[in-house]
C-alpha positions as protocol buffer text, in pm:
chain_id: "A"
residue {
  index: 1
  type: MET
  ca { x: 2 y: -8 z: -15 }
}
residue {
  index: 2
  type: GLY
  ca { x: 153 y: 324 z: -101 }
}
residue {
  index: 3
  type: ALA
  ca { x: 497 y: 326 z: -254 }
}
residue {
  index: 4
  type: THR
  ca { x: 730 y: 319 z: 83 }
}
residue {
  index: 5
  type: ARG
  ca { x: 1036 y: 57 z: 159 }
}
residue {
  index: 6
  type: ASP
  ca { x: 1119 y: 98 z: 501 }
}
residue {
  index: 7
  type: GLN
  ca { x: 1478 y: -14 z: 644 }
}
residue {
  index: 8
  type: LEU
  ca { x: 1248 y: -95 z: 964 }
}
residue {
  index: 9
  type: GLY
  ca { x: 875 y: -43 z: 963 }
}
residue {
  index: 10
  type: GLU
  ca { x: 710 y: -55 z: 1281 }
}
residue {
  index: 11
  type: SER
  ca { x: 432 y: 86 z: 1530 }
}
residue {
  index: 12
  type: PRO
  ca { x: 133 y: 134 z: 1288 }
}
residue {
  index: 13
  type: VAL
  ca { x: -177 y: 291 z: 1477 }
}
residue {
  index: 14
  type: TRP
  ca { x: -475 y: 425 z: 1309 }
}
residue {
  index: 15
  type: ASP
  ca { x: -609 y: 746 z: 1352 }
}
residue {
  index: 16
  type: GLU
  ca { x: -1021 y: 759 z: 1340 }
}
residue {
  index: 17
  type: ARG
  ca { x: -1010 y: 1118 z: 1349 }
}
residue {
  index: 18
  type: ARG
  ca { x: -808 y: 1176 z: 1019 }
}
residue {
  index: 19
  type: GLN
  ca { x: -890 y: 849 z: 883 }
}
residue {
  index: 20
  type: ARG
  ca { x: -521 y: 799 z: 831 }
}
residue {
  index: 21
  type: LEU
  ca { x: -263 y: 523 z: 920 }
}
residue {
  index: 22
  type: TYR
  ca { x: 43 y: 654 z: 1106 }
}
residue {
  index: 23
  type: TRP
  ca { x: 362 y: 416 z: 1103 }
}
residue {
  index: 24
  type: ILE
  ca { x: 758 y: 489 z: 1137 }
}
residue {
  index: 25
  type: ASP
  ca { x: 1073 y: 404 z: 975 }
}
residue {
  index: 26
  type: ALA
  ca { x: 1263 y: 332 z: 1288 }
}
residue {
  index: 27
  type: LEU
  ca { x: 1613 y: 381 z: 1123 }
}
residue {
  index: 28
  type: ALA
  ca { x: 1537 y: 609 z: 891 }
}
residue {
  index: 29
  type: GLY
  ca { x: 1382 y: 852 z: 1151 }
}
residue {
  index: 30
  type: LEU
  ca { x: 1057 y: 929 z: 980 }
}
residue {
  index: 31
  type: ILE
  ca { x: 664 y: 897 z: 1029 }
}
residue {
  index: 32
  type: HIS
  ca { x: 466 y: 830 z: 780 }
}
residue {
  index: 33
  type: ALA
  ca { x: 88 y: 889 z: 732 }
}
residue {
  index: 34
  type: LEU
  ca { x: -142 y: 709 z: 481 }
}
residue {
  index: 35
  type: ASP
  ca { x: -489 y: 855 z: 332 }
}
residue {
  index: 36
  type: PRO
  ca { x: -599 y: 485 z: 214 }
}
residue {
  index: 37
  type: LEU
  ca { x: -865 y: 654 z: 19 }
}
residue {
  index: 38
  type: THR
  ca { x: -600 y: 850 z: -230 }
}
residue {
  index: 39
  type: GLY
  ca { x: -311 y: 640 z: -153 }
}
residue {
  index: 40
  type: SER
  ca { x: -75 y: 926 z: -38 }
}
residue {
  index: 41
  type: VAL
  ca { x: 192 y: 937 z: 194 }
}
residue {
  index: 42
  type: GLU
  ca { x: 275 y: 1220 z: 384 }
}
residue {
  index: 43
  type: GLN
  ca { x: 609 y: 1208 z: 586 }
}
residue {
  index: 44
  type: PHE
  ca { x: 729 y: 1361 z: 871 }
}
residue {
  index: 45
  type: SER
  ca { x: 1147 y: 1339 z: 971 }
}
residue {
  index: 46
  type: VAL
  ca { x: 1234 y: 1306 z: 1358 }
}
residue {
  index: 47
  type: PRO
  ca { x: 1554 y: 1196 z: 1509 }
}
residue {
  index: 48
  type: ALA
  ca { x: 1656 y: 848 z: 1443 }
}
residue {
  index: 49
  type: PRO
  ca { x: 1638 y: 579 z: 1580 }
}
residue {
  index: 50
  type: ILE
  ca { x: 1269 y: 620 z: 1698 }
}
residue {
  index: 51
  type: GLY
  ca { x: 1091 y: 338 z: 1856 }
}
residue {
  index: 52
  type: SER
  ca { x: 722 y: 365 z: 1832 }
}
residue {
  index: 53
  type: LEU
  ca { x: 443 y: 616 z: 1843 }
}
residue {
  index: 54
  type: ALA
  ca { x: 107 y: 706 z: 1994 }
}
residue {
  index: 55
  type: LEU
  ca { x: -177 y: 942 z: 1889 }
}
residue {
  index: 56
  type: ARG
  ca { x: -234 y: 1242 z: 2152 }
}
residue {
  index: 57
  type: GLY
  ca { x: -558 y: 1324 z: 2291 }
}
residue {
  index: 58
  type: ASP
  ca { x: -490 y: 1706 z: 2185 }
}
residue {
  index: 59
  type: GLY
  ca { x: -354 y: 1609 z: 1831 }
}
residue {
  index: 60
  type: GLY
  ca { x: 11 y: 1514 z: 1727 }
}
residue {
  index: 61
  type: ALA
  ca { x: 196 y: 1232 z: 1827 }
}
residue {
  index: 62
  type: VAL
  ca { x: 415 y: 1071 z: 2167 }
}
residue {
  index: 63
  type: LEU
  ca { x: 786 y: 952 z: 2066 }
}
residue {
  index: 64
  type: ALA
  ca { x: 981 y: 669 z: 2207 }
}
residue {
  index: 65
  type: LEU
  ca { x: 1292 y: 806 z: 2076 }
}
residue {
  index: 66
  type: ARG
  ca { x: 1662 y: 645 z: 2172 }
}
residue {
  index: 67
  type: ASN
  ca { x: 1652 y: 734 z: 2552 }
}
residue {
  index: 68
  type: GLY
  ca { x: 1369 y: 958 z: 2565 }
}
residue {
  index: 69
  type: PHE
  ca { x: 1037 y: 1079 z: 2521 }
}
residue {
  index: 70
  type: ALA
  ca { x: 913 y: 1348 z: 2274 }
}
residue {
  index: 71
  type: ALA
  ca { x: 616 y: 1517 z: 2159 }
}
residue {
  index: 72
  type: TYR
  ca { x: 541 y: 1601 z: 1794 }
}
residue {
  index: 73
  type: ASP
  ca { x: 327 y: 1842 z: 1614 }
}
residue {
  index: 74
  type: PHE
  ca { x: 220 y: 1734 z: 1267 }
}
residue {
  index: 75
  type: ASP
  ca { x: 59 y: 2084 z: 1188 }
}
residue {
  index: 76
  type: THR
  ca { x: 394 y: 2252 z: 1261 }
}
residue {
  index: 77
  type: ARG
  ca { x: 655 y: 1977 z: 1224 }
}
residue {
  index: 78
  type: THR
  ca { x: 779 y: 2039 z: 1573 }
}
residue {
  index: 79
  type: LEU
  ca { x: 934 y: 1801 z: 1830 }
}
residue {
  index: 80
  type: THR
  ca { x: 920 y: 1892 z: 2203 }
}
residue {
  index: 81
  type: GLU
  ca { x: 1159 y: 1699 z: 2414 }
}
residue {
  index: 82
  type: GLY
  ca { x: 1037 y: 1492 z: 2714 }
}
residue {
  index: 83
  type: PRO
  ca { x: 1197 y: 1327 z: 2993 }
}
residue {
  index: 84
  type: SER
  ca { x: 1462 y: 1092 z: 2960 }
}
residue {
  index: 85
  type: ILE
  ca { x: 1498 y: 721 z: 3093 }
}
residue {
  index: 86
  type: GLY
  ca { x: 1835 y: 838 z: 3223 }
}
residue {
  index: 87
  type: LEU
  ca { x: 1991 y: 560 z: 3077 }
}
residue {
  index: 88
  type: ASP
  ca { x: 2271 y: 645 z: 2816 }
}
residue {
  index: 89
  type: HIS
  ca { x: 2409 y: 289 z: 2671 }
}
residue {
  index: 90
  type: PRO
  ca { x: 2522 y: 266 z: 2264 }
}
residue {
  index: 91
  type: LYS
  ca { x: 2328 y: -73 z: 2259 }
}
residue {
  index: 92
  type: VAL
  ca { x: 2008 y: 11 z: 2460 }
}
residue {
  index: 93
  type: ARG
  ca { x: 1725 y: 191 z: 2309 }
}
residue {
  index: 94
  type: LEU
  ca { x: 1339 y: 263 z: 2333 }
}
residue {
  index: 95
  type: ASN
  ca { x: 1178 y: 9 z: 2132 }
}
residue {
  index: 96
  type: ASP
  ca { x: 791 y: -73 z: 2124 }
}
residue {
  index: 97
  type: GLY
  ca { x: 519 y: 122 z: 2270 }
}
residue {
  index: 98
  type: LYS
  ca { x: 113 y: 180 z: 2344 }
}
residue {
  index: 99
  type: ALA
  ca { x: -83 y: 381 z: 2529 }
}
residue {
  index: 100
  type: ASP
  ca { x: -330 y: 276 z: 2781 }
}
residue {
  index: 101
  type: SER
  ca { x: -714 y: 363 z: 2835 }
}
residue {
  index: 102
  type: ARG
  ca { x: -622 y: 606 z: 3081 }
}
residue {
  index: 103
  type: GLY
  ca { x: -399 y: 811 z: 2872 }
}
residue {
  index: 104
  type: ARG
  ca { x: -59 y: 689 z: 2981 }
}
residue {
  index: 105
  type: PHE
  ca { x: 221 y: 568 z: 2696 }
}
residue {
  index: 106
  type: LEU
  ca { x: 414 y: 263 z: 2783 }
}
residue {
  index: 107
  type: ALA
  ca { x: 741 y: 166 z: 2608 }
}
residue {
  index: 108
  type: GLY
  ca { x: 1007 y: -67 z: 2683 }
}
residue {
  index: 109
  type: THR
  ca { x: 1391 y: -97 z: 2560 }
}
residue {
  index: 110
  type: MET
  ca { x: 1557 y: -320 z: 2366 }
}
residue {
  index: 111
  type: HIS
  ca { x: 1932 y: -423 z: 2460 }
}
residue {
  index: 112
  type: GLY
  ca { x: 2130 y: -528 z: 2175 }
}
residue {
  index: 113
  type: ASP
  ca { x: 2477 y: -733 z: 2131 }
}
residue {
  index: 114
  type: ARG
  ca { x: 2455 y: -860 z: 2510 }
}
residue {
  index: 115
  type: ALA
  ca { x: 2660 y: -1146 z: 2635 }
}
residue {
  index: 116
  type: ALA
  ca { x: 2467 y: -1455 z: 2741 }
}
residue {
  index: 117
  type: ASP
  ca { x: 2559 y: -1358 z: 3094 }
}
residue {
  index: 118
  type: GLU
  ca { x: 2480 y: -1021 z: 3099 }
}
residue {
  index: 119
  type: ALA
  ca { x: 2189 y: -862 z: 3246 }
}
residue {
  index: 120
  type: PRO
  ca { x: 1976 y: -701 z: 2997 }
}
residue {
  index: 121
  type: LEU
  ca { x: 1945 y: -308 z: 3092 }
}
residue {
  index: 122
  type: GLY
  ca { x: 1641 y: -87 z: 3088 }
}
residue {
  index: 123
  type: GLY
  ca { x: 1320 y: -248 z: 3107 }
}
residue {
  index: 124
  type: LEU
  ca { x: 934 y: -113 z: 3054 }
}
residue {
  index: 125
  type: TYR
  ca { x: 871 y: 260 z: 3101 }
}
residue {
  index: 126
  type: ARG
  ca { x: 526 y: 427 z: 3174 }
}
residue {
  index: 127
  type: LEU
  ca { x: 462 y: 821 z: 3103 }
}
residue {
  index: 128
  type: ASP
  ca { x: 192 y: 1022 z: 3201 }
}
residue {
  index: 129
  type: ALA
  ca { x: 84 y: 1376 z: 3045 }
}
residue {
  index: 130
  type: ALA
  ca { x: 224 y: 1559 z: 3320 }
}
residue {
  index: 131
  type: GLY
  ca { x: 553 y: 1426 z: 3251 }
}
residue {
  index: 132
  type: ALA
  ca { x: 602 y: 1197 z: 3526 }
}
residue {
  index: 133
  type: LEU
  ca { x: 783 y: 853 z: 3413 }
}
residue {
  index: 134
  type: GLU
  ca { x: 827 y: 523 z: 3625 }
}
residue {
  index: 135
  type: LEU
  ca { x: 994 y: 204 z: 3550 }
}
residue {
  index: 136
  type: LEU
  ca { x: 734 y: -125 z: 3581 }
}
residue {
  index: 137
  type: GLU
  ca { x: 942 y: -387 z: 3476 }
}
residue {
  index: 138
  type: THR
  ca { x: 1335 y: -497 z: 3435 }
}
residue {
  index: 139
  type: ASP
  ca { x: 1478 y: -803 z: 3302 }
}
residue {
  index: 140
  type: LEU
  ca { x: 1343 y: -751 z: 2925 }
}
residue {
  index: 141
  type: ALA
  ca { x: 1626 y: -783 z: 2676 }
}
residue {
  index: 142
  type: VAL
  ca { x: 1435 y: -700 z: 2322 }
}
residue {
  index: 143
  type: SER
  ca { x: 1075 y: -572 z: 2464 }
}
residue {
  index: 144
  type: ASN
  ca { x: 782 y: -549 z: 2158 }
}
residue {
  index: 145
  type: GLY
  ca { x: 419 y: -606 z: 2092 }
}
residue {
  index: 146
  type: PRO
  ca { x: 268 y: -397 z: 2417 }
}
residue {
  index: 147
  type: CYS
  ca { x: -73 y: -424 z: 2407 }
}
residue {
  index: 148
  type: PHE
  ca { x: -426 y: -441 z: 2628 }
}
residue {
  index: 149
  type: SER
  ca { x: -721 y: -698 z: 2653 }
}
residue {
  index: 150
  type: PRO
  ca { x: -1029 y: -507 z: 2567 }
}
residue {
  index: 151
  type: ASP
  ca { x: -1103 y: -413 z: 2914 }
}
residue {
  index: 152
  type: GLY
  ca { x: -776 y: -289 z: 2995 }
}
residue {
  index: 153
  type: ARG
  ca { x: -704 y: -504 z: 3271 }
}
residue {
  index: 154
  type: THR
  ca { x: -448 y: -742 z: 3105 }
}
residue {
  index: 155
  type: PHE
  ca { x: -151 y: -621 z: 2950 }
}
residue {
  index: 156
  type: TYR
  ca { x: 64 y: -822 z: 2731 }
}
residue {
  index: 157
  type: ILE
  ca { x: 429 y: -763 z: 2608 }
}
residue {
  index: 158
  type: ALA
  ca { x: 650 y: -972 z: 2440 }
}
residue {
  index: 159
  type: ASP
  ca { x: 1085 y: -1062 z: 2478 }
}
residue {
  index: 160
  type: SER
  ca { x: 1130 y: -1114 z: 2162 }
}
residue {
  index: 161
  type: ALA
  ca { x: 1513 y: -1262 z: 2247 }
}
residue {
  index: 162
  type: ARG
  ca { x: 1317 y: -1513 z: 2453 }
}
residue {
  index: 163
  type: ARG
  ca { x: 1056 y: -1597 z: 2231 }
}
residue {
  index: 164
  type: ILE
  ca { x: 811 y: -1541 z: 2520 }
}
residue {
  index: 165
  type: ILE
  ca { x: 498 y: -1318 z: 2538 }
}
residue {
  index: 166
  type: TRP
  ca { x: 408 y: -1232 z: 2944 }
}
residue {
  index: 167
  type: ALA
  ca { x: 66 y: -1159 z: 3072 }
}
residue {
  index: 168
  type: TYR
  ca { x: 38 y: -915 z: 3357 }
}
residue {
  index: 169
  type: ASP
  ca { x: -271 y: -802 z: 3567 }
}
residue {
  index: 170
  type: TYR
  ca { x: -291 y: -414 z: 3515 }
}
residue {
  index: 171
  type: SER
  ca { x: -379 y: -118 z: 3628 }
}
residue {
  index: 172
  type: PRO
  ca { x: -311 y: 251 z: 3507 }
}
residue {
  index: 173
  type: GLU
  ca { x: -216 y: 350 z: 3839 }
}
residue {
  index: 174
  type: GLY
  ca { x: -65 y: 69 z: 3992 }
}
residue {
  index: 175
  type: PRO
  ca { x: 231 y: -175 z: 3935 }
}
residue {
  index: 176
  type: LEU
  ca { x: 226 y: -475 z: 3694 }
}
residue {
  index: 177
  type: ALA
  ca { x: 98 y: -759 z: 3905 }
}
residue {
  index: 178
  type: ASN
  ca { x: 64 y: -1136 z: 3848 }
}
residue {
  index: 179
  type: LYS
  ca { x: 304 y: -1161 z: 3570 }
}
residue {
  index: 180
  type: ARG
  ca { x: 279 y: -1502 z: 3420 }
}
residue {
  index: 181
  type: VAL
  ca { x: 343 y: -1649 z: 3011 }
}
residue {
  index: 182
  type: PHE
  ca { x: 74 y: -1594 z: 2799 }
}
residue {
  index: 183
  type: VAL
  ca { x: 323 y: -1808 z: 2526 }
}
residue {
  index: 184
  type: ASN
  ca { x: 609 y: -1951 z: 2420 }
}
residue {
  index: 185
  type: THR
  ca { x: 678 y: -1947 z: 2079 }
}
residue {
  index: 186
  type: GLU
  ca { x: 1013 y: -2146 z: 2082 }
}
residue {
  index: 187
  type: PRO
  ca { x: 848 y: -2425 z: 1908 }
}
residue {
  index: 188
  type: GLN
  ca { x: 741 y: -2176 z: 1591 }
}
residue {
  index: 189
  type: GLY
  ca { x: 1070 y: -2101 z: 1571 }
}
residue {
  index: 190
  type: SER
  ca { x: 1073 y: -1743 z: 1613 }
}
residue {
  index: 191
  type: GLY
  ca { x: 1007 y: -1451 z: 1865 }
}
residue {
  index: 192
  type: CYS
  ca { x: 707 y: -1204 z: 1882 }
}
residue {
  index: 193
  type: ASP
  ca { x: 747 y: -882 z: 1744 }
}
residue {
  index: 194
  type: GLY
  ca { x: 438 y: -619 z: 1714 }
}
residue {
  index: 195
  type: ALA
  ca { x: 121 y: -725 z: 1847 }
}
residue {
  index: 196
  type: THR
  ca { x: -275 y: -584 z: 1864 }
}
residue {
  index: 197
  type: ILE
  ca { x: -564 y: -711 z: 1996 }
}
residue {
  index: 198
  type: ASP
  ca { x: -903 y: -765 z: 1831 }
}
residue {
  index: 199
  type: SER
  ca { x: -1223 y: -660 z: 1987 }
}
residue {
  index: 200
  type: ASP
  ca { x: -1322 y: -1052 z: 2070 }
}
residue {
  index: 201
  type: GLY
  ca { x: -958 y: -1019 z: 2315 }
}
residue {
  index: 202
  type: TYR
  ca { x: -764 y: -1236 z: 2069 }
}
residue {
  index: 203
  type: LEU
  ca { x: -390 y: -1144 z: 2021 }
}
residue {
  index: 204
  type: TRP
  ca { x: -208 y: -1087 z: 1708 }
}
residue {
  index: 205
  type: SER
  ca { x: 149 y: -1098 z: 1683 }
}
residue {
  index: 206
  type: VAL
  ca { x: 429 y: -1105 z: 1403 }
}
residue {
  index: 207
  type: LEU
  ca { x: 646 y: -1391 z: 1403 }
}
residue {
  index: 208
  type: VAL
  ca { x: 905 y: -1197 z: 1269 }
}
residue {
  index: 209
  type: ARG
  ca { x: 1197 y: -1456 z: 1171 }
}
residue {
  index: 210
  type: ILE
  ca { x: 920 y: -1701 z: 984 }
}
residue {
  index: 211
  type: GLY
  ca { x: 735 y: -1436 z: 780 }
}
residue {
  index: 212
  type: LYS
  ca { x: 383 y: -1509 z: 977 }
}
residue {
  index: 213
  type: ILE
  ca { x: 121 y: -1370 z: 1165 }
}
residue {
  index: 214
  type: ALA
  ca { x: -6 y: -1527 z: 1422 }
}
residue {
  index: 215
  type: ARG
  ca { x: -368 y: -1512 z: 1619 }
}
residue {
  index: 216
  type: PHE
  ca { x: -382 y: -1646 z: 1973 }
}
residue {
  index: 217
  type: ALA
  ca { x: -666 y: -1730 z: 2164 }
}
residue {
  index: 218
  type: PRO
  ca { x: -714 y: -1580 z: 2535 }
}
residue {
  index: 219
  type: ASP
  ca { x: -564 y: -1929 z: 2653 }
}
residue {
  index: 220
  type: GLY
  ca { x: -237 y: -1856 z: 2442 }
}
residue {
  index: 221
  type: THR
  ca { x: -342 y: -2121 z: 2165 }
}
residue {
  index: 222
  type: ILE
  ca { x: -282 y: -2036 z: 1788 }
}
residue {
  index: 223
  type: VAL
  ca { x: -594 y: -2054 z: 1603 }
}
residue {
  index: 224
  type: ARG
  ca { x: -496 y: -1879 z: 1293 }
}
residue {
  index: 225
  type: THR
  ca { x: -160 y: -1792 z: 1092 }
}
residue {
  index: 226
  type: ILE
  ca { x: -135 y: -1575 z: 780 }
}
residue {
  index: 227
  type: ASP
  ca { x: 188 y: -1622 z: 568 }
}
residue {
  index: 228
  type: MET
  ca { x: 355 y: -1305 z: 432 }
}
residue {
  index: 229
  type: PRO
  ca { x: 514 y: -1271 z: 112 }
}
residue {
  index: 230
  type: VAL
  ca { x: 816 y: -1132 z: 260 }
}
residue {
  index: 231
  type: ARG
  ca { x: 1052 y: -1289 z: 506 }
}
residue {
  index: 232
  type: HIS
  ca { x: 1000 y: -1056 z: 789 }
}
residue {
  index: 233
  type: PRO
  ca { x: 693 y: -863 z: 909 }
}
residue {
  index: 234
  type: THR
  ca { x: 715 y: -656 z: 1208 }
}
residue {
  index: 235
  type: SER
  ca { x: 415 y: -523 z: 1345 }
}
residue {
  index: 236
  type: VAL
  ca { x: 21 y: -524 z: 1321 }
}
residue {
  index: 237
  type: SER
  ca { x: -282 y: -287 z: 1373 }
}
residue {
  index: 238
  type: PHE
  ca { x: -635 y: -306 z: 1269 }
}
residue {
  index: 239
  type: GLY
  ca { x: -742 y: 10 z: 1078 }
}
residue {
  index: 240
  type: GLY
  ca { x: -980 y: 156 z: 812 }
}
residue {
  index: 241
  type: PRO
  ca { x: -1341 y: 294 z: 876 }
}
residue {
  index: 242
  type: GLY
  ca { x: -1452 y: -19 z: 977 }
}
residue {
  index: 243
  type: LEU
  ca { x: -1142 y: -124 z: 1194 }
}
residue {
  index: 244
  type: ASP
  ca { x: -1158 y: -432 z: 947 }
}
residue {
  index: 245
  type: VAL
  ca { x: -810 y: -406 z: 752 }
}
residue {
  index: 246
  type: LEU
  ca { x: -514 y: -534 z: 917 }
}
residue {
  index: 247
  type: TYR
  ca { x: -219 y: -344 z: 849 }
}
residue {
  index: 248
  type: ILE
  ca { x: 115 y: -494 z: 885 }
}
residue {
  index: 249
  type: THR
  ca { x: 458 y: -314 z: 847 }
}
residue {
  index: 250
  type: SER
  ca { x: 780 y: -503 z: 759 }
}
residue {
  index: 251
  type: ILE
  ca { x: 1173 y: -478 z: 700 }
}
residue {
  index: 252
  type: SER
  ca { x: 1400 y: -437 z: 392 }
}
residue {
  index: 253
  type: ARG
  ca { x: 1732 y: -386 z: 620 }
}
residue {
  index: 254
  type: SER
  ca { x: 1758 y: -346 z: 957 }
}
residue {
  index: 255
  type: HIS
  ca { x: 2077 y: -427 z: 1209 }
}
residue {
  index: 256
  type: ALA
  ca { x: 2002 y: -807 z: 1232 }
}
residue {
  index: 257
  type: LEU
  ca { x: 1758 y: -886 z: 944 }
}
residue {
  index: 258
  type: GLY
  ca { x: 1735 y: -824 z: 573 }
}
residue {
  index: 259
  type: ASP
  ca { x: 1517 y: -917 z: 294 }
}
residue {
  index: 260
  type: ASP
  ca { x: 1594 y: -860 z: -70 }
}
residue {
  index: 261
  type: HIS
  ca { x: 1227 y: -913 z: -184 }
}
residue {
  index: 262
  type: PRO
  ca { x: 1111 y: -619 z: -406 }
}
residue {
  index: 263
  type: ASP
  ca { x: 816 y: -577 z: -165 }
}
residue {
  index: 264
  type: ALA
  ca { x: 1033 y: -587 z: 175 }
}
residue {
  index: 265
  type: GLY
  ca { x: 992 y: -304 z: 366 }
}
residue {
  index: 266
  type: GLY
  ca { x: 637 y: -221 z: 251 }
}
residue {
  index: 267
  type: LEU
  ca { x: 314 y: -138 z: 429 }
}
residue {
  index: 268
  type: PHE
  ca { x: 49 y: -465 z: 360 }
}
residue {
  index: 269
  type: GLY
  ca { x: -296 y: -479 z: 442 }
}
residue {
  index: 270
  type: VAL
  ca { x: -523 y: -770 z: 487 }
}
residue {
  index: 271
  type: GLU
  ca { x: -903 y: -752 z: 445 }
}
residue {
  index: 272
  type: GLY
  ca { x: -1187 y: -1012 z: 472 }
}
residue {
  index: 273
  type: LEU
  ca { x: -1047 y: -1137 z: 795 }
}
residue {
  index: 274
  type: GLY
  ca { x: -1390 y: -1174 z: 973 }
}
residue {
  index: 275
  type: VAL
  ca { x: -1278 y: -964 z: 1277 }
}
residue {
  index: 276
  type: ARG
  ca { x: -1239 y: -604 z: 1412 }
}
residue {
  index: 277
  type: GLY
  ca { x: -982 y: -409 z: 1618 }
}
residue {
  index: 278
  type: LEU
  ca { x: -1041 y: -177 z: 1857 }
}
residue {
  index: 279
  type: PRO
  ca { x: -983 y: 200 z: 1879 }
}
residue {
  index: 280
  type: ALA
  ca { x: -657 y: 308 z: 1949 }
}
residue {
  index: 281
  type: CYS
  ca { x: -638 y: 459 z: 2287 }
}
residue {
  index: 282
  type: ARG
  ca { x: -448 y: 786 z: 2308 }
}
residue {
  index: 283
  type: PHE
  ca { x: -204 y: 962 z: 2500 }
}
residue {
  index: 284
  type: GLY
  ca { x: -287 y: 1240 z: 2752 }
}
residue {
  index: 285
  type: PRO
  ca { x: -650 y: 1410 z: 2778 }
}
residue {
  index: 286
  type: GLY
  ca { x: -884 y: 1400 z: 2516 }
}
């Protein structure tokens, strides 16, 4: 869809107000905005690398950058820096993120090139609209796919390096609780990357190393898979006027993975799945 070819496409999110799909090229420092009716794509340049974005309630977006957060105004194309996670390490950066139902933004880190006996640095951070930042979880090597059950009471996040999706009891005001394994994807031969929840409470996740999208039931069993034409899809989000199109980003050339397929790095849309997504939660008030 469109004519983009991302190095590392990530973080798709549907804007119901503007009827646009936003996503990023993490390594190029680009935010894309697709108008599905015309196929036109507008681009915005931000500091690279960018880990993820969430739409703001008052317009624009909140961004997870290398080691801190920022606000971006699409109308004026201006960036306003926010709090830092206080960790400046060449192999650690913020990665995937999502907003919760109370307007907080949760984003986790990835710690690349770790030794086998080296504990990962960073963790999962939660930012509120007033700029307060808290560390919710540690011991995440490569965090990906944060998402919430339809009632907002269960939080999911993958550690792609360990090939596990964790589930927690979630409160926007309190700590994470009752950590448990939702699914171990080692039998599938891949860690999970980006993820989203549909209106039935099923989790859709990318199996990034085997070119598939998997739909997991609330008990963690795989009930459906989609084979992708490219080797390394990265993230998923439902969009479109009926929230019934599954948008999928992909890799052409990241630090660790590459694909010479002519459509690698492209944005894909899958229709006719018979399921709908949920409206994206926004950061902050509004």
